[in-house]
PDB file of C-alpha atoms in Angstrom:
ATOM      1  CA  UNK A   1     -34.228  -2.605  -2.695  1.00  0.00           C
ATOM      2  CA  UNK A   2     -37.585  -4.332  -1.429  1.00  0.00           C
ATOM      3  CA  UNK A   3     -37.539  -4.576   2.005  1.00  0.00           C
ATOM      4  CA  UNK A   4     -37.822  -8.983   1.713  1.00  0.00           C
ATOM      5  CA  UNK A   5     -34.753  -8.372  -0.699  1.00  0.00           C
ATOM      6  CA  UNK A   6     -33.123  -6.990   2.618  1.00  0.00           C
ATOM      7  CA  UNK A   7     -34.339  -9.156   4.933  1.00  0.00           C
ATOM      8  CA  UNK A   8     -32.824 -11.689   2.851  1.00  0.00           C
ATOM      9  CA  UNK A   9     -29.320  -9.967   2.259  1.00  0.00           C
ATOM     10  CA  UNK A  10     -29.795  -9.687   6.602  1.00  0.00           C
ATOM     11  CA  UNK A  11     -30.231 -13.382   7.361  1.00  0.00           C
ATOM     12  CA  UNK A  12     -27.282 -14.961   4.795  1.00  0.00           C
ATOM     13  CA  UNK A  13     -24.555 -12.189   5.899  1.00  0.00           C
ATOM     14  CA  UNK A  14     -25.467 -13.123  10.288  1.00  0.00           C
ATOM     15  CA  UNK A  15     -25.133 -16.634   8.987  1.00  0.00           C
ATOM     16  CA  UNK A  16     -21.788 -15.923   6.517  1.00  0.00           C
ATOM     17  CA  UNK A  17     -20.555 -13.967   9.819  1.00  0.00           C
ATOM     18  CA  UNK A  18     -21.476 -16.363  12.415  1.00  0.00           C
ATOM     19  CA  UNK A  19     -19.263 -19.603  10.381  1.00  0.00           C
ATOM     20  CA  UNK A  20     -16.172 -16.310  10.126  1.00  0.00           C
ATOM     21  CA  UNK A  21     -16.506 -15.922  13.636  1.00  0.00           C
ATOM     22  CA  UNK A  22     -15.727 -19.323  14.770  1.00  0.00           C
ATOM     23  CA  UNK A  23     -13.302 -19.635  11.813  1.00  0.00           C
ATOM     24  CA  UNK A  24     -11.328 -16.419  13.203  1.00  0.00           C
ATOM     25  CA  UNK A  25     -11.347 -18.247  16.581  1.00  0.00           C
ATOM     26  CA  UNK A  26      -9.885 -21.701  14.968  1.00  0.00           C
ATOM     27  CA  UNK A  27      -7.266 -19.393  13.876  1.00  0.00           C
ATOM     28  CA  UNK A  28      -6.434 -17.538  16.891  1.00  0.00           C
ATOM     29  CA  UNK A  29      -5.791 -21.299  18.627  1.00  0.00           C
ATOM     30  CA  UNK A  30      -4.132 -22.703  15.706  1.00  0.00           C
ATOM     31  CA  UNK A  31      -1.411 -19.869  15.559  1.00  0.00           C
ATOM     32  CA  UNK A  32      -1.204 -20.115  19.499  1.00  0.00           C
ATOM     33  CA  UNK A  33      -0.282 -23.816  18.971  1.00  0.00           C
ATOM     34  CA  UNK A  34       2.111 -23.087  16.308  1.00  0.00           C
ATOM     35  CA  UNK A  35       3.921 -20.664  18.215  1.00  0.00           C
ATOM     36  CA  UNK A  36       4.047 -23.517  21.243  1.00  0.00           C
ATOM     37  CA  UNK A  37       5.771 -25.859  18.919  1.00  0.00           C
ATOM     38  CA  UNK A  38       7.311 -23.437  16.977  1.00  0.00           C
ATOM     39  CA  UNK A  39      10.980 -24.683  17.731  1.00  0.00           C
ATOM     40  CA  UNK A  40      10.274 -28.242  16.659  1.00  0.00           C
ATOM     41  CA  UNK A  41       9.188 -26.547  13.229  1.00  0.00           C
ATOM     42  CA  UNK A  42      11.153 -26.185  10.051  1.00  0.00           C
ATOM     43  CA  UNK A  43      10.172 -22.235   9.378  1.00  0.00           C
ATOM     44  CA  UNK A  44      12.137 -19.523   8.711  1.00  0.00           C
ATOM     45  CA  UNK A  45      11.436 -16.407  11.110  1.00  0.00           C
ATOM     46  CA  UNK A  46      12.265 -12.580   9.883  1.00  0.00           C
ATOM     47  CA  UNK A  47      11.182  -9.662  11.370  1.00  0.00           C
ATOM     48  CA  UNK A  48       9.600  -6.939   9.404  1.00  0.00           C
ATOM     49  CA  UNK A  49       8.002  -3.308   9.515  1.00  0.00           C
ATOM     50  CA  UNK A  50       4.780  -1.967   7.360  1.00  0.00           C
ATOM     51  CA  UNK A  51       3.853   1.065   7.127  1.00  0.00           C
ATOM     52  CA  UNK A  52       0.774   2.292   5.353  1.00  0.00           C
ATOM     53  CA  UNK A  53      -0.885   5.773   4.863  1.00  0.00           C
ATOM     54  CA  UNK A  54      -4.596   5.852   3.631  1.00  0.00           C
ATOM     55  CA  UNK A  55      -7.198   8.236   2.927  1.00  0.00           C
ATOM     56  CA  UNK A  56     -11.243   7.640   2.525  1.00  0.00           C
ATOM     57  CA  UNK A  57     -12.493  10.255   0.877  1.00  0.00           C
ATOM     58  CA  UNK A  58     -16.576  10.538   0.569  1.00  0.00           C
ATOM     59  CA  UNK A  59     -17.847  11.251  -2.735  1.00  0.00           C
ATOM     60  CA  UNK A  60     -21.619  11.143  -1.902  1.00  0.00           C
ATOM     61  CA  UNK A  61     -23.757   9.610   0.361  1.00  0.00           C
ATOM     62  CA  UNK A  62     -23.369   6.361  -1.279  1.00  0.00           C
ATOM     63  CA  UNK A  63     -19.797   6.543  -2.580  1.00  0.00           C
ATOM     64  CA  UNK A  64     -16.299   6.858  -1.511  1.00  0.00           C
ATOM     65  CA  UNK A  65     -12.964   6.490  -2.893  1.00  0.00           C
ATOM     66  CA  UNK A  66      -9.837   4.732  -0.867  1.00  0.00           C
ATOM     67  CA  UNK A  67      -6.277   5.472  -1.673  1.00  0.00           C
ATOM     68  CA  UNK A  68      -3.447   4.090  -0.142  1.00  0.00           C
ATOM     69  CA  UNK A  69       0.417   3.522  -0.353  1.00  0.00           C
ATOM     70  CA  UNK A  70       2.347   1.121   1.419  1.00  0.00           C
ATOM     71  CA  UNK A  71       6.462   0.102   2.591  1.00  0.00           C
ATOM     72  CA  UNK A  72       7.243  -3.041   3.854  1.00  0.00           C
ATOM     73  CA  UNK A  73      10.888  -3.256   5.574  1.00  0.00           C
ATOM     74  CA  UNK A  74      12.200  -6.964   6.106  1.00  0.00           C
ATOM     75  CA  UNK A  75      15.086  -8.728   6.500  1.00  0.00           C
ATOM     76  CA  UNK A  76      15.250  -7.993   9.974  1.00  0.00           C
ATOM     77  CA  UNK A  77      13.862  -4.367   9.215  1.00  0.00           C
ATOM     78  CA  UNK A  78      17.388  -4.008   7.096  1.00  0.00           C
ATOM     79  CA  UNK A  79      16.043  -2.738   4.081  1.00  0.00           C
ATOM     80  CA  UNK A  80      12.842  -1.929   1.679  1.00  0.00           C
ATOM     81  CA  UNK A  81      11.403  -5.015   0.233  1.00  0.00           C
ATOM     82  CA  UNK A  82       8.387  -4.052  -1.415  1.00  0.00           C
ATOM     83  CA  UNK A  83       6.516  -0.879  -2.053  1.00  0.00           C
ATOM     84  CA  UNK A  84       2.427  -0.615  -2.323  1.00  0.00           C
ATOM     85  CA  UNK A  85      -0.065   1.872  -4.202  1.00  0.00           C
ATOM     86  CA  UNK A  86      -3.647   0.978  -4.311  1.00  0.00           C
ATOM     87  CA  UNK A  87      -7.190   2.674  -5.331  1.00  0.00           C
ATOM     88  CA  UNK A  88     -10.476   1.833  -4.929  1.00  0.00           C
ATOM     89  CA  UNK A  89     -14.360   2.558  -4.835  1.00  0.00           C
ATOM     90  CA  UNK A  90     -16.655   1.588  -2.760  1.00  0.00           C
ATOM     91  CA  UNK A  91     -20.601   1.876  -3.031  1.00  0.00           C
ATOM     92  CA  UNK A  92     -22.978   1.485  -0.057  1.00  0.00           C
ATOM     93  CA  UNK A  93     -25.946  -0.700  -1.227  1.00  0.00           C
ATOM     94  CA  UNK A  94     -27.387  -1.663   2.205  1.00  0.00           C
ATOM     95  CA  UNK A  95     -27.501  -1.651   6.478  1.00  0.00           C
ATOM     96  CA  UNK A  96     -23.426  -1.497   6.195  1.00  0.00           C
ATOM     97  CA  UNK A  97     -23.389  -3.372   3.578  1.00  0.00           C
ATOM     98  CA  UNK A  98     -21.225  -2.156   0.626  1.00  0.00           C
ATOM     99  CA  UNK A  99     -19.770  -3.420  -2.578  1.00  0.00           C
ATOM    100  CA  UNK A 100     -16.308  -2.052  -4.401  1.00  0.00           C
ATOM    101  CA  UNK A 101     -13.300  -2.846  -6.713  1.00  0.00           C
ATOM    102  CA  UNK A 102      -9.851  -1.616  -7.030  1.00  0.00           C
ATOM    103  CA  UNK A 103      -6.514  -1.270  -8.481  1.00  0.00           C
ATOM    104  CA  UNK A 104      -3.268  -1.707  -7.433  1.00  0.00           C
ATOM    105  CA  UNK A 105       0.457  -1.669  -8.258  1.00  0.00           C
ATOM    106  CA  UNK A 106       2.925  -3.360  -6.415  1.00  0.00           C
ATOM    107  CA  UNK A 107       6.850  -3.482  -6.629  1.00  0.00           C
ATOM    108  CA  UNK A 108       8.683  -6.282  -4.945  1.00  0.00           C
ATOM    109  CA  UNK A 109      12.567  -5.011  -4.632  1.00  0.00           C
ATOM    110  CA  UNK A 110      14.731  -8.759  -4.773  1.00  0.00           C
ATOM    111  CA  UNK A 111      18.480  -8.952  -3.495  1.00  0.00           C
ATOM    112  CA  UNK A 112      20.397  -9.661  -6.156  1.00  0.00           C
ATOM    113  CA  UNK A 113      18.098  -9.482  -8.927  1.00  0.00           C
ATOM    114  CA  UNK A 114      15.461  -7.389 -10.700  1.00  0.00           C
ATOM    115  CA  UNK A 115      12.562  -5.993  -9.704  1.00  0.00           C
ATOM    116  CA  UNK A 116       8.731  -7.913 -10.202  1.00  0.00           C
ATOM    117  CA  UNK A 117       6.288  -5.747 -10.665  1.00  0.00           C
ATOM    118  CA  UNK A 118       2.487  -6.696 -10.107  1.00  0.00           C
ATOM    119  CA  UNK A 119      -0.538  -5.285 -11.258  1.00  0.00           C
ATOM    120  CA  UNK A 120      -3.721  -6.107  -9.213  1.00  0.00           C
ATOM    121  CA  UNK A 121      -7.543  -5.876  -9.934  1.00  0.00           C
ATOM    122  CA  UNK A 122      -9.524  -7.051  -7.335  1.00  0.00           C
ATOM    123  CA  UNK A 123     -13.927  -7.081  -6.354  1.00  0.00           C
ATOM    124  CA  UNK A 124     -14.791  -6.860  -3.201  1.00  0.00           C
ATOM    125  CA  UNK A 125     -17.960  -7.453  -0.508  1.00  0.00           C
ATOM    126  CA  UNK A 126     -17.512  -5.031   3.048  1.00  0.00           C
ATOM    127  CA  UNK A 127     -20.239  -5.606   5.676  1.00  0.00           C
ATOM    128  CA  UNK A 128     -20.467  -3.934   9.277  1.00  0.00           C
ATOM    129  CA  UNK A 129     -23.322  -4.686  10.799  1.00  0.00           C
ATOM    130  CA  UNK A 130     -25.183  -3.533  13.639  1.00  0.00           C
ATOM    131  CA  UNK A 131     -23.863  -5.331  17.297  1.00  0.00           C
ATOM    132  CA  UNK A 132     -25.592  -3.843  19.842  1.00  0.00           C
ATOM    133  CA  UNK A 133     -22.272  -3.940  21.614  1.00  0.00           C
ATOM    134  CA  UNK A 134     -19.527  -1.618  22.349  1.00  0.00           C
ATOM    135  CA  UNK A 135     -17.529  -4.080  20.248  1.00  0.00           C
ATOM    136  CA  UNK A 136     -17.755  -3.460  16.128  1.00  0.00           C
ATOM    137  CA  UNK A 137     -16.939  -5.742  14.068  1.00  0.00           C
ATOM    138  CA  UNK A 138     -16.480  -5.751  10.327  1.00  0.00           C
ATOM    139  CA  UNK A 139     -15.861  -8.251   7.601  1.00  0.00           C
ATOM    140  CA  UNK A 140     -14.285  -8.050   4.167  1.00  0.00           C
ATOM    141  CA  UNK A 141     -13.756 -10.394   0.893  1.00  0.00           C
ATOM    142  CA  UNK A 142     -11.735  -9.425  -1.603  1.00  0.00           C
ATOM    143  CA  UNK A 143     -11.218 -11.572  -5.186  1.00  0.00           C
ATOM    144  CA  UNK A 144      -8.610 -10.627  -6.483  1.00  0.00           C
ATOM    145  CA  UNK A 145      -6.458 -10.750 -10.150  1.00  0.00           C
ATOM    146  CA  UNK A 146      -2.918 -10.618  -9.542  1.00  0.00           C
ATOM    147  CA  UNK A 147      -0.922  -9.968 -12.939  1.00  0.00           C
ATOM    148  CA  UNK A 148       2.343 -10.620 -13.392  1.00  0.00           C
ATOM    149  CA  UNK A 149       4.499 -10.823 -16.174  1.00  0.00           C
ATOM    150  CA  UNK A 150       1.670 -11.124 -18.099  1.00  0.00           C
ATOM    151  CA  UNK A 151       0.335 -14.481 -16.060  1.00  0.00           C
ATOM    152  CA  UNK A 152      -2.502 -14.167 -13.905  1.00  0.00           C
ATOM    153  CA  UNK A 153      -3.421 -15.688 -10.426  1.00  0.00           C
ATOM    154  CA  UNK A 154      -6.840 -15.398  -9.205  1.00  0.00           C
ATOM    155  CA  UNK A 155      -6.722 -15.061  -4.776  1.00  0.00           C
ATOM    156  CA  UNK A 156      -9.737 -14.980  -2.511  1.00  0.00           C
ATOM    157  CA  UNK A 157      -9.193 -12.819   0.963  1.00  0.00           C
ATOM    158  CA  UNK A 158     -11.438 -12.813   4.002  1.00  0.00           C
ATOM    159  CA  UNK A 159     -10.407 -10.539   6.834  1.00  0.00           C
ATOM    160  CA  UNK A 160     -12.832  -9.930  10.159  1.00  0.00           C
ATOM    161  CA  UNK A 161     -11.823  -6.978  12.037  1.00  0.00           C
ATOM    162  CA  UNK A 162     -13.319  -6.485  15.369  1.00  0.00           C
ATOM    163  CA  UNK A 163     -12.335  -2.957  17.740  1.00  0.00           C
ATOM    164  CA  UNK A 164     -13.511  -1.928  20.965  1.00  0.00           C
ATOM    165  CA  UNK A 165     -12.846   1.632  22.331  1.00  0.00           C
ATOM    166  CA  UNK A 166     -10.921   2.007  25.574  1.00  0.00           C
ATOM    167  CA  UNK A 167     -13.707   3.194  28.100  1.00  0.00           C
ATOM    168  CA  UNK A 168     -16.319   5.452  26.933  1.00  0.00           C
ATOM    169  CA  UNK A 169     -16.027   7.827  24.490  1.00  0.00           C
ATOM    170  CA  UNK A 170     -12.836   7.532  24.205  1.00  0.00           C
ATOM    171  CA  UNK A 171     -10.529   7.957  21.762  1.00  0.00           C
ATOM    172  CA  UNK A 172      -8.381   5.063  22.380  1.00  0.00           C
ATOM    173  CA  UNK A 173      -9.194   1.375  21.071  1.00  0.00           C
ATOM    174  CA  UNK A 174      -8.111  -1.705  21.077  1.00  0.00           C
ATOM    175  CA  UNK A 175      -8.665  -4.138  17.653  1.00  0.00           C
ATOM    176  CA  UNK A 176      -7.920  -7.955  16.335  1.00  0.00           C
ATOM    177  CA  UNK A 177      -7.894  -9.043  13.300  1.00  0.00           C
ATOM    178  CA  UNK A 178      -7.811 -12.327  11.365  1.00  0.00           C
ATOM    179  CA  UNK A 179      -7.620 -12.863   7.261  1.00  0.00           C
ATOM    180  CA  UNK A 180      -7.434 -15.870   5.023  1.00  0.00           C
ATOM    181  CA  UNK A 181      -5.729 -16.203   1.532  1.00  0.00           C
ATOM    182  CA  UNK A 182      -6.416 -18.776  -0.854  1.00  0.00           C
ATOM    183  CA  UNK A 183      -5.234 -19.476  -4.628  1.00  0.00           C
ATOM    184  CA  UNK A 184      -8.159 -20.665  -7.728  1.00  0.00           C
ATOM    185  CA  UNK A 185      -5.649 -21.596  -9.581  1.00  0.00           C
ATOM    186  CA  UNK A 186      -1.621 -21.856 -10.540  1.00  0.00           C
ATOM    187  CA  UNK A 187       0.561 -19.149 -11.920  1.00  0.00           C
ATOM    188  CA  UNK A 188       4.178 -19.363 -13.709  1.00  0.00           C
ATOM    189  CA  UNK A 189       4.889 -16.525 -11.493  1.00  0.00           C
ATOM    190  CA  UNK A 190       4.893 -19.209  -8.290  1.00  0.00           C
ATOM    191  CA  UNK A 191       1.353 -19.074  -7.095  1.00  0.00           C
ATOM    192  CA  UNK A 192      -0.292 -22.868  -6.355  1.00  0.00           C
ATOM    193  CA  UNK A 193      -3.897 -23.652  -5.994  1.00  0.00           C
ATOM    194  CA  UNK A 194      -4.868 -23.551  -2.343  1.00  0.00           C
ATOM    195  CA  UNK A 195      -4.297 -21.919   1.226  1.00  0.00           C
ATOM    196  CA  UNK A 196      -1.841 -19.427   0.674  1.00  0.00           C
ATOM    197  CA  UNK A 197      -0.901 -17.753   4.210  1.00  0.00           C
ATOM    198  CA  UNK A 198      -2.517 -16.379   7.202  1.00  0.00           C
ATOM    199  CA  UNK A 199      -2.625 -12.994   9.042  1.00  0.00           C
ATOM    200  CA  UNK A 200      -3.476 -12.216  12.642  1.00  0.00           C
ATOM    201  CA  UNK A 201      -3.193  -9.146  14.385  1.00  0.00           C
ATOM    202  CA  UNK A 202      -3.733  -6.824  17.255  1.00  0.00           C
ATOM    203  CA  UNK A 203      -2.917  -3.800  18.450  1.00  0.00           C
ATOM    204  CA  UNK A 204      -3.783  -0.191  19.568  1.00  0.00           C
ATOM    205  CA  UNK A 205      -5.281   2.453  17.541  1.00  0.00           C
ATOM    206  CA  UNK A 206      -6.196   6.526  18.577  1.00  0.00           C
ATOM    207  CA  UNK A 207      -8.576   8.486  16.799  1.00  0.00           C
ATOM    208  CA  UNK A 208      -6.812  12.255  17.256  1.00  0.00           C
ATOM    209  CA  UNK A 209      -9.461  13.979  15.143  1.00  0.00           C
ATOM    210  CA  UNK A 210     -12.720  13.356  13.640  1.00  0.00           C
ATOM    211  CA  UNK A 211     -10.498  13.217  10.564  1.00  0.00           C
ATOM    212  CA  UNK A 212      -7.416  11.012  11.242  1.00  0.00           C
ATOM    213  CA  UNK A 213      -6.458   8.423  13.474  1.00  0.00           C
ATOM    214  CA  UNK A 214      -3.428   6.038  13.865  1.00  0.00           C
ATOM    215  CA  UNK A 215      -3.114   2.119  14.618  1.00  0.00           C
ATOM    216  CA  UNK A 216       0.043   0.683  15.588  1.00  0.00           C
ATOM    217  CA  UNK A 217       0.319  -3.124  16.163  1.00  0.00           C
ATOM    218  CA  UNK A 218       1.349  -6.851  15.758  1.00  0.00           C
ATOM    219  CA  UNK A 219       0.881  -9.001  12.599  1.00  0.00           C
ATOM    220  CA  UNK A 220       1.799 -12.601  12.541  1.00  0.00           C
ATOM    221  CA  UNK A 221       1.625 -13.832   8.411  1.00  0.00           C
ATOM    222  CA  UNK A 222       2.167 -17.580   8.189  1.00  0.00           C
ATOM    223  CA  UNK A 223       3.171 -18.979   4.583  1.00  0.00           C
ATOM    224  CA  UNK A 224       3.741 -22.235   4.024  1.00  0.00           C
ATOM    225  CA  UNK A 225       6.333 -23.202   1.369  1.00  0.00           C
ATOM    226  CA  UNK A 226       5.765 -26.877   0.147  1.00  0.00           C
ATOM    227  CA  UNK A 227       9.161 -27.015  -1.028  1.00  0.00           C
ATOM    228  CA  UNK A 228      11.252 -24.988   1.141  1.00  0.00           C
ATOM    229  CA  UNK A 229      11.063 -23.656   4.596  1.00  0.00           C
ATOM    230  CA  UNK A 230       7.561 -22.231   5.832  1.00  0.00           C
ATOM    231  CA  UNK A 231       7.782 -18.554   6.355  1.00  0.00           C
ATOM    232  CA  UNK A 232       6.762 -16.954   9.498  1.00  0.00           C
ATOM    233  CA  UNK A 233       6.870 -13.065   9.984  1.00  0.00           C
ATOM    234  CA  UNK A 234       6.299 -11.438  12.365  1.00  0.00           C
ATOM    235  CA  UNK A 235       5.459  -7.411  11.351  1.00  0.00           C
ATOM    236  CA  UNK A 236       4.848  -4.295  13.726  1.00  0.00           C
ATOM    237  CA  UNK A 237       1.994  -2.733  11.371  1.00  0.00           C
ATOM    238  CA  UNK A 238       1.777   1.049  11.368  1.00  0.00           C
ATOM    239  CA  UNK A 239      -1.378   2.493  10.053  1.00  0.00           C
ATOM    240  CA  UNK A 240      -1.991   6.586   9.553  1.00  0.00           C
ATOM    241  CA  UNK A 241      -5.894   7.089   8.188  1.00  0.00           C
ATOM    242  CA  UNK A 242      -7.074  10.476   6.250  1.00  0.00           C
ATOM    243  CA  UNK A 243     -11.203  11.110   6.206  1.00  0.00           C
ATOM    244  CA  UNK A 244     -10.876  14.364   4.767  1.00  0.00           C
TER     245      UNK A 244
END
């Protein structure tokens, strides 16, 4: 890639960043006022538990493969509610800049009926750039197809990650997190054009090795529900990570 190419690429992504930025802000002070006026809101609460196990494997300098599986515990952490297996690629094509798509297959158990079943295709843009900070940041969009029985709704995802270690060199950090859902289009299965929930998080995470490391935190997903009662959950999110 010509280095005006890159210079290019440089200048959109620090401007693309800069708007996520104050976006992930906006959202940090909307969910604070939400939670302020939460009891004069119609939204119903449950508390849940995810738990995911990942590896990132390196294939080359310039590509790696992600696999991960996934439980999710809710109704107050009373039972399994949906189960999570995903794989991707990813390929580096500039300054932390890198480009992927991925599979995944997803089982939602229902009380007292059958299980749905999902299957998910999905692009995606990663970018990390250089701060200068002790702070890193990183940003990700995913598009995603979500398939099920045999309708299809397309979802855009923006998440921005930022982590800061716990004095220096150390192998103790702290992280936030913020991501965006939003619908192209309706599906039979339920989906509706338009904002479709919310995530923020933070938490703790402790790199053990130069190969693994473990994040445990809070995750606040907001749903609204133009028909029913919002949905507000609120998830301790357990992460183990494999870089074999």
């Amino acid at each position: 890639m010509r280095l005006e190419q890159r210079g290019r690429i440089k200048i959109f992504m620090q401007s693309f960043f800069a708007i996520r930025v104050r976006f992930f802000g906006f959202c940090a002070c909307a969910l604070a006022g939400f939670m302020i006026a939460a009891p004069a809101q119609a939204a119903e609460h449950d508390a849940q538990v995810w738990t995911t196990a990942a590896a990132k494997l390196r294939l080359d300098e310039d590509w790696a493969l992600n696999l991960e599986a996934q439980g999710r515990f809710g109704d107050d952490v009373q039972r399994l509610n949906e189960t999570q297996f995903k794989a991707s690629v990813l390929r580096r094509v500039g300054p932390g800049l890198k480009i992927g798509a991925g599979y995944g297959h997803m089982i939602k158990n229902r009380a007292g009926g059958p299980d749905r079943h999902e299957n998910r295709i999905w692009q995606e843009l990663a970018w990390k750039p250089e701060t200068g900070i002790k702070t890193s940041l990183s940003f990700r969009t995913r598009v995603e197809q979500r398939i099920i029985a045999g309708d299809t709704g397309w979802r855009v995802r923006s998440r921005l990650k930022a982590t800061r270690p716990l004095g220096e060199g150390a192998s103790l950090y702290a992280y936030g997190s913020e991501e965006a859902f939003f619908f192209l289009n309706d599906a039979d299965w339920g989906a509706r054009s338009g904002f479709d929930q919310s995530r923020i998080g933070a938490g703790l995470g402790w790199r053990f090795s130069q190969m693994a490391s473990l994040e445990a935190g809070y995750l606040n997903r907001f749903k609204p529900a133009p028909d029913t009662e919002d949905k507000m959950n609120h998830i301790i999110a357990l992460t183990v990570v494999l870089r074999p």
